[in-house]
Short mmCIF file of C-alpha atoms in Angstrom, two decimals:
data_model
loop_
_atom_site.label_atom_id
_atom_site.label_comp_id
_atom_site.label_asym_id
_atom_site.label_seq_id
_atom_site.Cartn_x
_atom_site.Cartn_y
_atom_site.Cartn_z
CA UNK A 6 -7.64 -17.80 -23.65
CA UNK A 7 -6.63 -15.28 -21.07
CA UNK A 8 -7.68 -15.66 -17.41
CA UNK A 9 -11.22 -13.69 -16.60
CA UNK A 10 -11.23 -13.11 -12.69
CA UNK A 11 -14.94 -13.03 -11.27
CA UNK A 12 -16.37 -9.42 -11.05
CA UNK A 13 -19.43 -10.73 -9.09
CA UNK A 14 -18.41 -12.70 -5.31
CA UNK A 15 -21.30 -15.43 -4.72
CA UNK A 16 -24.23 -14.19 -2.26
CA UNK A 17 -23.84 -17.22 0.32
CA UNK A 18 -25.76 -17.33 3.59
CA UNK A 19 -23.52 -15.95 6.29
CA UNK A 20 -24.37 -13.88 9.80
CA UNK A 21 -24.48 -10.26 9.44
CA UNK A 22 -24.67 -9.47 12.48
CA UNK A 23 -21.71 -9.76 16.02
CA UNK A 24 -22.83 -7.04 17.99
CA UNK A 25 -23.21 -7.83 21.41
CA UNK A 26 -23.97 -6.74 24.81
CA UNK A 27 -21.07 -5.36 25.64
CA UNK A 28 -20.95 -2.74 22.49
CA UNK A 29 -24.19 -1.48 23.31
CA UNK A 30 -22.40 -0.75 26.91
CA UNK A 31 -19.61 1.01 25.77
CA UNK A 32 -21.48 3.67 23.11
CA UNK A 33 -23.24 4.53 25.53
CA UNK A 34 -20.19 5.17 27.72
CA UNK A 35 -18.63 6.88 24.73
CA UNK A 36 -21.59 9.43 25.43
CA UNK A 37 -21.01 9.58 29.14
CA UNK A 38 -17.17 10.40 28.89
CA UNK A 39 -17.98 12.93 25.61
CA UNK A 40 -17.65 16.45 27.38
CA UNK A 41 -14.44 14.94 29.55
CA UNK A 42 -12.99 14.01 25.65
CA UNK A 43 -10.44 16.47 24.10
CA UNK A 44 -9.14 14.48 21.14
CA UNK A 45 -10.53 10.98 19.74
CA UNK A 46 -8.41 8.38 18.07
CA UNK A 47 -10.50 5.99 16.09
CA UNK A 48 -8.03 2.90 14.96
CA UNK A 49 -8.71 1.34 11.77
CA UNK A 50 -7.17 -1.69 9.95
CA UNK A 51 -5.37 -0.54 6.90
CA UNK A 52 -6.42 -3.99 5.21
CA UNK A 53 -9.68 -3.28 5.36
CA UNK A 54 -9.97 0.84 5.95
CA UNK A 55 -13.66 1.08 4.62
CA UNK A 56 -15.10 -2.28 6.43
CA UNK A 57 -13.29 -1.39 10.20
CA UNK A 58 -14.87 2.38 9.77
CA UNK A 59 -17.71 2.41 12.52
CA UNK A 60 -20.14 5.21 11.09
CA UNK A 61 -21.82 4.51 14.97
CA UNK A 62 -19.03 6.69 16.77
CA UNK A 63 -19.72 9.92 14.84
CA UNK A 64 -23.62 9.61 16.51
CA UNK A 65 -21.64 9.57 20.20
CA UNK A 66 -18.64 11.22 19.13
CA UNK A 67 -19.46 13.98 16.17
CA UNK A 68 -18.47 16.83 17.64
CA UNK A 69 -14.70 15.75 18.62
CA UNK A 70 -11.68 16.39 16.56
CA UNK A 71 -10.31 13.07 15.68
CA UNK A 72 -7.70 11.36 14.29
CA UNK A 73 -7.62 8.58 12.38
CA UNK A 74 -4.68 5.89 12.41
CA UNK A 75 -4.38 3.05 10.18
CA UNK A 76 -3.11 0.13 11.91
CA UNK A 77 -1.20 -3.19 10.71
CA UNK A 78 0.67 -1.10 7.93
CA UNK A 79 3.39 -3.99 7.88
CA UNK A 80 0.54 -6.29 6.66
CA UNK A 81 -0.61 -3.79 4.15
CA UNK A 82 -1.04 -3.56 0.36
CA UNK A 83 -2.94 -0.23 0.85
CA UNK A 84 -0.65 2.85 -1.26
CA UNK A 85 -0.56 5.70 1.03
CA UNK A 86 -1.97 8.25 -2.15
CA UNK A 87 -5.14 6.26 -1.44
CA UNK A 88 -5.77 7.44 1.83
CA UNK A 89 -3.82 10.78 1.32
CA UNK A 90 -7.14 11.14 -1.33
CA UNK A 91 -9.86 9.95 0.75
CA UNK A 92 -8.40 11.88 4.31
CA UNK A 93 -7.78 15.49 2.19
CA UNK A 94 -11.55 15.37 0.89
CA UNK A 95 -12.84 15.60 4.24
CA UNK A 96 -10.16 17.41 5.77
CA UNK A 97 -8.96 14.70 8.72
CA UNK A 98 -5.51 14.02 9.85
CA UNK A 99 -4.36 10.22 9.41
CA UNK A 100 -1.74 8.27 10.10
CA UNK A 101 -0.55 4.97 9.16
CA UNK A 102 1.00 2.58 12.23
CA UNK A 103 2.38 -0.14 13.24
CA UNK A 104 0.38 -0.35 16.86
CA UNK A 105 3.86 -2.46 18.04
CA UNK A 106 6.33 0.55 16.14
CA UNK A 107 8.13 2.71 19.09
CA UNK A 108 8.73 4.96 15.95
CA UNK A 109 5.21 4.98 14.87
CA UNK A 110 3.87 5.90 18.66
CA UNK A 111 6.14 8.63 19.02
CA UNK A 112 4.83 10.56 15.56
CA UNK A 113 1.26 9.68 17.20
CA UNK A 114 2.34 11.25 20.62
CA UNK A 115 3.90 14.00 18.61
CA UNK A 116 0.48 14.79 16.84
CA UNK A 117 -0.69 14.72 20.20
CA UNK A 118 1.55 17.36 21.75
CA UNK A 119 0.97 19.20 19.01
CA UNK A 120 -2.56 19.12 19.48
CA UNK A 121 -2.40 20.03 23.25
CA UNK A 122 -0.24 23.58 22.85
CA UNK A 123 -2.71 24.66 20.07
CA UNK A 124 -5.09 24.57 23.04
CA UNK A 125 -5.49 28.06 24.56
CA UNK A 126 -5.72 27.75 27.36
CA UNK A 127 -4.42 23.82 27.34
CA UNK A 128 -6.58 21.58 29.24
CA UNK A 129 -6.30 22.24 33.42
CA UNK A 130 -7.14 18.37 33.91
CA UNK A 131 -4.48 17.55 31.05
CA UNK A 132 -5.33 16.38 27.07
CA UNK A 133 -7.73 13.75 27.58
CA UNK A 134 -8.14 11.21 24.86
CA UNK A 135 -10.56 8.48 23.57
CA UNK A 136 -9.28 5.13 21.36
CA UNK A 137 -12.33 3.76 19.35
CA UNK A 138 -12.16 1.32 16.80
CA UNK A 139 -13.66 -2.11 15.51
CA UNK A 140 -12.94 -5.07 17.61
CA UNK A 141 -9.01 -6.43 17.43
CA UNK A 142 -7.91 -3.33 15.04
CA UNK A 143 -5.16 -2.89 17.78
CA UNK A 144 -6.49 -0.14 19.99
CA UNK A 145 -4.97 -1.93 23.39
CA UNK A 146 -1.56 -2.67 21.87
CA UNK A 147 -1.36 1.02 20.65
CA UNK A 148 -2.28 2.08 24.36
CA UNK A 149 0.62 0.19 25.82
CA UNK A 150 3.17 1.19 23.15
CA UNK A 151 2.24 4.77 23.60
CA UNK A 152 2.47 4.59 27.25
CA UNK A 153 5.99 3.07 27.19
CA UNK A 154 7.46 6.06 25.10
CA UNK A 155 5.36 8.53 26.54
CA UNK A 156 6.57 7.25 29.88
CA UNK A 157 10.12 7.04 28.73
CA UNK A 158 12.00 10.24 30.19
CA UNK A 159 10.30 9.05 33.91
CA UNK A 160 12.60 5.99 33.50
CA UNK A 161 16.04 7.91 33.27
CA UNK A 162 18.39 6.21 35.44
CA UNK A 163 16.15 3.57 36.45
CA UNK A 164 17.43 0.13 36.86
CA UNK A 165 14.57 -0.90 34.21
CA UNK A 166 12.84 1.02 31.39
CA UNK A 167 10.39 -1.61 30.73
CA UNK A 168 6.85 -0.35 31.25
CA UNK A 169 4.25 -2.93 32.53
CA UNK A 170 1.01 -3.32 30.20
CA UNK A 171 -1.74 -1.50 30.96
CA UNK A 172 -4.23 -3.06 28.63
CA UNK A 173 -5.09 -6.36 27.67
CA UNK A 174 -4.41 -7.83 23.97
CA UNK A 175 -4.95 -11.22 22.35
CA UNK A 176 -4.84 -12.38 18.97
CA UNK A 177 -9.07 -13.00 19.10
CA UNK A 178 -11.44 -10.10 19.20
CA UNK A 179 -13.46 -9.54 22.49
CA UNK A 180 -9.98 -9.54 25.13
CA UNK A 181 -11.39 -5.82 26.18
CA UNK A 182 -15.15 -5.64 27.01
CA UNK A 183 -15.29 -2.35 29.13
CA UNK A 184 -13.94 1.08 28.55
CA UNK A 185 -11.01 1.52 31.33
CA UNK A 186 -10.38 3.75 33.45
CA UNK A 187 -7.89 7.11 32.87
CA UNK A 188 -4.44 5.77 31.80
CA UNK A 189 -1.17 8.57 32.11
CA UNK A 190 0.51 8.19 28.54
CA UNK A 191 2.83 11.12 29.48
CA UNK A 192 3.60 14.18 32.09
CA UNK A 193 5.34 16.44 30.00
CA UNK A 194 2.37 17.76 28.89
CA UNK A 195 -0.06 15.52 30.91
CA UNK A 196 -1.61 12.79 28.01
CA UNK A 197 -4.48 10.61 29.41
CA UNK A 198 -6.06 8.27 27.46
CA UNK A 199 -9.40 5.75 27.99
CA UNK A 200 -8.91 2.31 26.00
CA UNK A 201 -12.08 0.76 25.02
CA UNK A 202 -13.52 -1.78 23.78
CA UNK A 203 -14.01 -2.92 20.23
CA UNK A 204 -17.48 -1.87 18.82
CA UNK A 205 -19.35 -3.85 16.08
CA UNK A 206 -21.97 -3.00 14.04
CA UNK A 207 -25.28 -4.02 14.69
CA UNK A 208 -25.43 -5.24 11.01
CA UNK A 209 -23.02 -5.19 8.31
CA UNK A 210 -24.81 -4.06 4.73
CA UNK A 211 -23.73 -6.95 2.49
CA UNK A 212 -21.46 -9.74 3.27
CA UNK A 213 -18.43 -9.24 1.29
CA UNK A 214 -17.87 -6.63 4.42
CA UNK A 215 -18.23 -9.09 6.72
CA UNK A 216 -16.30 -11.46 4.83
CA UNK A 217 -13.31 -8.30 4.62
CA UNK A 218 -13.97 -8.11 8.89
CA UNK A 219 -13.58 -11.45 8.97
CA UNK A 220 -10.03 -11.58 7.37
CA UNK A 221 -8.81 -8.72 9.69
CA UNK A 222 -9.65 -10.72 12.68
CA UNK A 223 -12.64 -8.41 13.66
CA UNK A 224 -14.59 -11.52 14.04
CA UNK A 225 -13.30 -15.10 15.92
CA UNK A 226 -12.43 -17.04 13.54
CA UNK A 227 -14.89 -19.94 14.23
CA UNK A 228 -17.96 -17.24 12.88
CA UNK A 229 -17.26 -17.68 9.18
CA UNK A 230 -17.26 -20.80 7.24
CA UNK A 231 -13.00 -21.16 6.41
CA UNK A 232 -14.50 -22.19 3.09
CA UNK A 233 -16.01 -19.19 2.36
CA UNK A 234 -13.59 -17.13 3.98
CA UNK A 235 -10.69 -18.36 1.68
CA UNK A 236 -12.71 -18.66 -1.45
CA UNK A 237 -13.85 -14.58 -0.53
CA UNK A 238 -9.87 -14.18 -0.50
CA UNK A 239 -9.23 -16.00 -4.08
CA UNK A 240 -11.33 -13.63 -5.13
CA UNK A 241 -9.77 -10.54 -4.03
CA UNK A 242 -6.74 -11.96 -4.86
CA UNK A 243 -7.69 -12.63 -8.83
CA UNK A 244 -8.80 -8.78 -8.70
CA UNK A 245 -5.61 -7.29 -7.30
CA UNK A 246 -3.22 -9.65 -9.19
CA UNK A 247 -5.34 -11.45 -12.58
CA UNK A 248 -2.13 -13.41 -12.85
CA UNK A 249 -2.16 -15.97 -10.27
CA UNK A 250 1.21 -15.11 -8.65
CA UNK A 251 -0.02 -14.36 -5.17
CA UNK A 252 -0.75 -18.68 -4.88
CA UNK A 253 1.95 -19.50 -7.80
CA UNK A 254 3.50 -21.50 -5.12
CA UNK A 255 0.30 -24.18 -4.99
CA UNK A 256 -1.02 -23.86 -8.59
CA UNK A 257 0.84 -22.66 -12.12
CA UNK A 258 -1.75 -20.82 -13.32
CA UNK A 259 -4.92 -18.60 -11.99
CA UNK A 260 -8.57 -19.78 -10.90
CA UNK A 261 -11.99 -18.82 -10.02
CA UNK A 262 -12.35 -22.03 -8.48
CA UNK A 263 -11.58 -22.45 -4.97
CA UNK A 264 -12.23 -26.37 -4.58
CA UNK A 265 -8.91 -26.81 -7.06
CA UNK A 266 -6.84 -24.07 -5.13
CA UNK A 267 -7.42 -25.97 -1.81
CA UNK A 268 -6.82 -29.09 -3.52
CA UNK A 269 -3.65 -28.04 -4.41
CA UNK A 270 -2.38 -26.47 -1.18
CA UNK A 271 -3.19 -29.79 0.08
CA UNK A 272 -1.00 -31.46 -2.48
CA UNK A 273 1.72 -29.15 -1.67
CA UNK A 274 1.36 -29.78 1.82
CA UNK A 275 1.23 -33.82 1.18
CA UNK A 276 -1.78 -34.00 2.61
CA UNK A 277 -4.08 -35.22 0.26
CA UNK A 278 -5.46 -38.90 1.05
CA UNK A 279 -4.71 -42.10 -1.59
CA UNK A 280 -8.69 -41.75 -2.20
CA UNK A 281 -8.01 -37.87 -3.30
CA UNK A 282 -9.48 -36.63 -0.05
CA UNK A 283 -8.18 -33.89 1.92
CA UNK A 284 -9.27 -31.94 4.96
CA UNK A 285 -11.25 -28.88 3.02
CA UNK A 286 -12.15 -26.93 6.39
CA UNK A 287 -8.24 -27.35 8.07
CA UNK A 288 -6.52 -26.55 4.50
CA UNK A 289 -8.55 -23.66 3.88
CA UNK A 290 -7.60 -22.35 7.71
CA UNK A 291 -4.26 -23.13 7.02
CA UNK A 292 -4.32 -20.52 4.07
CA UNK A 293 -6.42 -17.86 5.44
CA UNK A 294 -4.14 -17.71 8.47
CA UNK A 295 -1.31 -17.10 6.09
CA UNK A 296 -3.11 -14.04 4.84
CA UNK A 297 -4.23 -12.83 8.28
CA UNK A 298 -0.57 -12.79 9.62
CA UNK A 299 1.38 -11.99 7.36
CA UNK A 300 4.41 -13.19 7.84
CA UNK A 301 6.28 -12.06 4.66
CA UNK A 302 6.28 -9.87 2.16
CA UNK A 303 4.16 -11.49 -0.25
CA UNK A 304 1.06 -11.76 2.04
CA UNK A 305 0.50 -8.35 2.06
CA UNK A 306 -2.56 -7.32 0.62
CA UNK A 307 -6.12 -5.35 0.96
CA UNK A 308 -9.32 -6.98 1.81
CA UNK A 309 -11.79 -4.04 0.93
CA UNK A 310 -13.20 -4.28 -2.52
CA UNK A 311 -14.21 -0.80 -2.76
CA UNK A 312 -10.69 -0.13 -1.83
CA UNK A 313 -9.10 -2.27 -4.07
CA UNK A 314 -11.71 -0.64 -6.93
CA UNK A 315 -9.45 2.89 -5.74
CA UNK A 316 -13.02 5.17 -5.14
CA UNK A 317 -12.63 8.95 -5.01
CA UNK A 318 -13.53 11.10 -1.97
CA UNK A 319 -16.38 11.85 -2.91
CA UNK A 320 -17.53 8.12 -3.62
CA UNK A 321 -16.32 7.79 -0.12
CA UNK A 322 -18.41 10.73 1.11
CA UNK A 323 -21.70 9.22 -0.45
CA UNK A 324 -20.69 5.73 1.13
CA UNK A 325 -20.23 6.47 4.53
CA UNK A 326 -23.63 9.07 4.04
CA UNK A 327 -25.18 5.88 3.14
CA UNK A 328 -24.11 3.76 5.92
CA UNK A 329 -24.83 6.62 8.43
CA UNK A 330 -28.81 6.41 6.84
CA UNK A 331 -29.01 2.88 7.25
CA UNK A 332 -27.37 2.87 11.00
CA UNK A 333 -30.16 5.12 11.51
CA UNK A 334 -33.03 3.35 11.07
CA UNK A 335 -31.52 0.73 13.84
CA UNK A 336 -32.40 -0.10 17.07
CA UNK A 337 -28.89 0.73 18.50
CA UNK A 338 -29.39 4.56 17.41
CA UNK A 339 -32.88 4.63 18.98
CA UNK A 340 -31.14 3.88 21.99
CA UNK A 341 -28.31 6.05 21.62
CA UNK A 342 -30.86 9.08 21.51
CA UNK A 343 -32.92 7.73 24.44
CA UNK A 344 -29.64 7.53 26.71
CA UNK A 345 -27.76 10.80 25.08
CA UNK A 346 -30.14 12.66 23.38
CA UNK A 347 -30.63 13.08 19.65
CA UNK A 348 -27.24 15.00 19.18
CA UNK A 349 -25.61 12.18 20.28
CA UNK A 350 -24.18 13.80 23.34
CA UNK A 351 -24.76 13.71 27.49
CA UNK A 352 -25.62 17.38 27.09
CA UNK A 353 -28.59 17.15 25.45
CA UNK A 354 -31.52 17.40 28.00
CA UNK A 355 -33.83 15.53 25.73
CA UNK A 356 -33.15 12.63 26.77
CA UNK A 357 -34.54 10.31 29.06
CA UNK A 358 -31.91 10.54 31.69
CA UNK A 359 -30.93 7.11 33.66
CA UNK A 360 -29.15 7.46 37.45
CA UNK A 361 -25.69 7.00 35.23
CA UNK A 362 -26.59 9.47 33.40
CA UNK A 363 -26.70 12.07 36.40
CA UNK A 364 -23.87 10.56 37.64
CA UNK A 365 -21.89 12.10 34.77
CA UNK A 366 -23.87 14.84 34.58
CA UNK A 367 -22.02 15.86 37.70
CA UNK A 368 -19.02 14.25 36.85
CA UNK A 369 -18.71 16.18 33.51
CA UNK A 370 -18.92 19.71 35.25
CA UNK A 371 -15.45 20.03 35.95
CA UNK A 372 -15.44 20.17 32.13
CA UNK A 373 -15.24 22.66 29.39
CA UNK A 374 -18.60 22.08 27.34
#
C-alpha cells in the first residue's frame, strides 16, 4: 500500500502570540521616521515568505515604495518562478539574498542607486532608507554587509578594508530592540539606512504559521514544544517529498508518525537506553536544528504550507487582504491610528499627538512630504 502523507497538521495548544513591548515601540517609530523615508526594504525569510510577511508595516509604511528581499536563499527550497508569480501580480521588485553574500549586497545597493538617480531632483539630505522585517530574518547582518561594500571605494589604499559592524546580530531573535540611528551605507550617491528591530505580530491566525516562524528562528527556540516543532516539520516534509528521502538516513521508509522518526534518529545516534528510552525533547532539537541551519544541501527546504501548495497571485492577494482585516480589528492598529493617525502616517492631524510626536513634527520639515 503506497504511503498517504497527512493533508490535515493536528490543532495542538501552542502560544499565538510574541509580540512585545518593544514592537509596539518601534511601529510607532516607523510612523515617526515615515516622511524622512525614501525607499523601504522589508526582509523576509525565503523559507517561510508568506509567515515572515508583516501585513502591520503597510498601516505605518503604505505609502513608500518598497522592496522586498528574500533572505537565507542558501537554505532555500523556494523556486524563484514562485515568487517571480506572486511579486509580478502586484507589481513589486524582489530580490532573493544571501544577507552574508558581498555579491548579493552589491545587486541590492545597485537597485538602490538605481532608485536614487530616478529621483528628480535626488534627495538633498541623500536616499534615506528603512529595513523592516520579522524578528531574526537578517535585517542587521544585511546592514553590515551593505555597509562594507558600499563603503568599499573609501578604503582604497588603506592599510585595512575591513569595516567594523554597525549592527548587532545573534543567532536568537530579539539582539535589536530599538530602531538605530542614521547609518552611511555609501557616499557616492549618499545611502543612509535605519536598522530596526524585528516586529511580531500581535497574533498569528492559526498555528501552523507559528509553527513555520518557529522553524525560521523568528521565535527563541525555548517558545515551541521541540516535539511539536519537529513533528510540524515531518509533516511538511511528507508533503514536499511523499517518499521519505529527506530522513532516509534514520528510517527506510516514510511516516506520519513522529514518535517512530525520533525513535529512530535516536537509534542512529546510539542513543537509545537498554529499556528503549531515549531523550524525546533533546532528539527532536537535535533534528530541528538540522533543518534550521542548514548545513548541506539536503536540508534545504520551505516551511510555508501555502507555499509549498504553489498559490497564485491572486490567492496571495486575497490572503494578505485577509490578514490586513483581521490586524485590523487589533489593539495594536487602534494604537497605530491614535499615535499616527488613521492613514497610518505622522502627517495626519487626526491624531492625538504625544510630545514625540511634535518632536518629529519639526524634525520631519526638512522633508519632502
Amino acid at each position: 500500500m503506497s504511503f498517504i502523507p497527512r493533508r490535515i497538521f493536528p490543532n495542538y495548544n501552542i502560544p499565538l502570540s510574541n509580540f512585545k513591548g518593544h514592537h509596539q515601540k518601534a511601529l510607532t517609530k516607523f510612523g515617526h521616521l515615515a516622511p524622512q523615508i525614501d525607499l523601504v526594504l522589508e526582509v523576509r525569510d525565503s523559507r517561510a515568505p508568506l509567515s515572515t510577511t508583516n501585513v502591520l508595516f503597510d498601516r505605518v509604511l503604505a505609502q513608500k515604495e518598497k522592496i522586498v528581499l528574500y533572505s537565507k536563499k542558501d537554505l532555500s527550497a523556494l523556486k524563484s518562478s514562485v515568487l517571480r508569480k506572486w511579486h509580478e501580480s502586484v507589481n513589486e521588485k524582489h530580490l532573493t539574498i544571501d544577507c552574508r553574500s558581498r555579491k548579493d549586497a552589491q545587486k541590492v545597493i545597485d537597485l538602490i542607486k538605481q532608485r536614487y538617480f530616478e529621483m528628480t531632483p535626488p534627495p538633498p539630505l541623500g536616499l534615506r532608507l528603512m529595513i523592516i522585517g520579522m524578528p531574526n530574518v537578517g535585517k542587521s547582518t544585511l546592514v553590515n554587509t551593505l555597509r562594507e561594500v558600499g563603503l568599499s571605494n573609501d578604503s582604497v589604499g588603506a592599510i585595512s578594508t575591513k569595516r567594523r559592524k554597525v549592527a548587532r546580530t545573534g543567532g536568537q531573535p530579539g539582539v535589536t530592540k530599538n530602531t538605530s540611528e542614521i547609518i552611511r551605507l555609501c557616499r557616492e550617491p549618499d545611502i543612509l539606512v535605519h536598522d530596526t528591530p524585528g516586529v511580531f505580530l500581535p497574533t498569528v491566525k492559526d498555528i501552523e504559521t507559528m509553527l513555520a516562524l518557529g522553524m525560521v528562528g523568528c521565535v527563541h527556540t525555548s517558545f515551541i514544544d521541540p516535539v511539536i516543532q519537529a513533528d510540524y516539520l515531518l509533516y511538511l516534509l511528507n508533503l514536499q517529498d511523499p517518499t521519505g528521502s529527506k530522513y532516509a538516513e534514520y528510517i527506510n521508509r516514510p511516516t506520519n508518525s513522529i514518535d517512530e522518526l525520533l525513535y529512530h534518529i535516536a537509534k542512529y545516534r546510539d542513543q537509545v537506553n537498554g529499556d528503549g528510552s531515549y531523550d524525546e525533547l533533546g532528539i527532536a532539537s537535535h533534528w530541528i536544528s538540522l533543518w534550521k541551519q542548514g548545513n548541506s544541501q539536503k536540508y534545504k527546504a520551505v516551511f510555508d504550507l501555502q507555499a509549498i501548495l504553489d498559490i497564485n497571485g491572486n490567492d496571495l492577494k486575497q490572503i494578505f487582504k485577509n490578514e490586513r482585516e483581521r490586524v485590523t480589528t487589533m489593539k495594536v492598529s487602534e494604537k497605530i491610528v491614535n499615535s499616527l493617525g488613521e492613514d497610518g502616517t505622522a502627517r495626519s492631524k487626526h491624531r492625538r499627538r504625544t510630545a514625540k510626536d511634535r518632536e518629529y513634527d519639526l524634525k520631519n520639515r526638512l522633508f519632502k512630504y
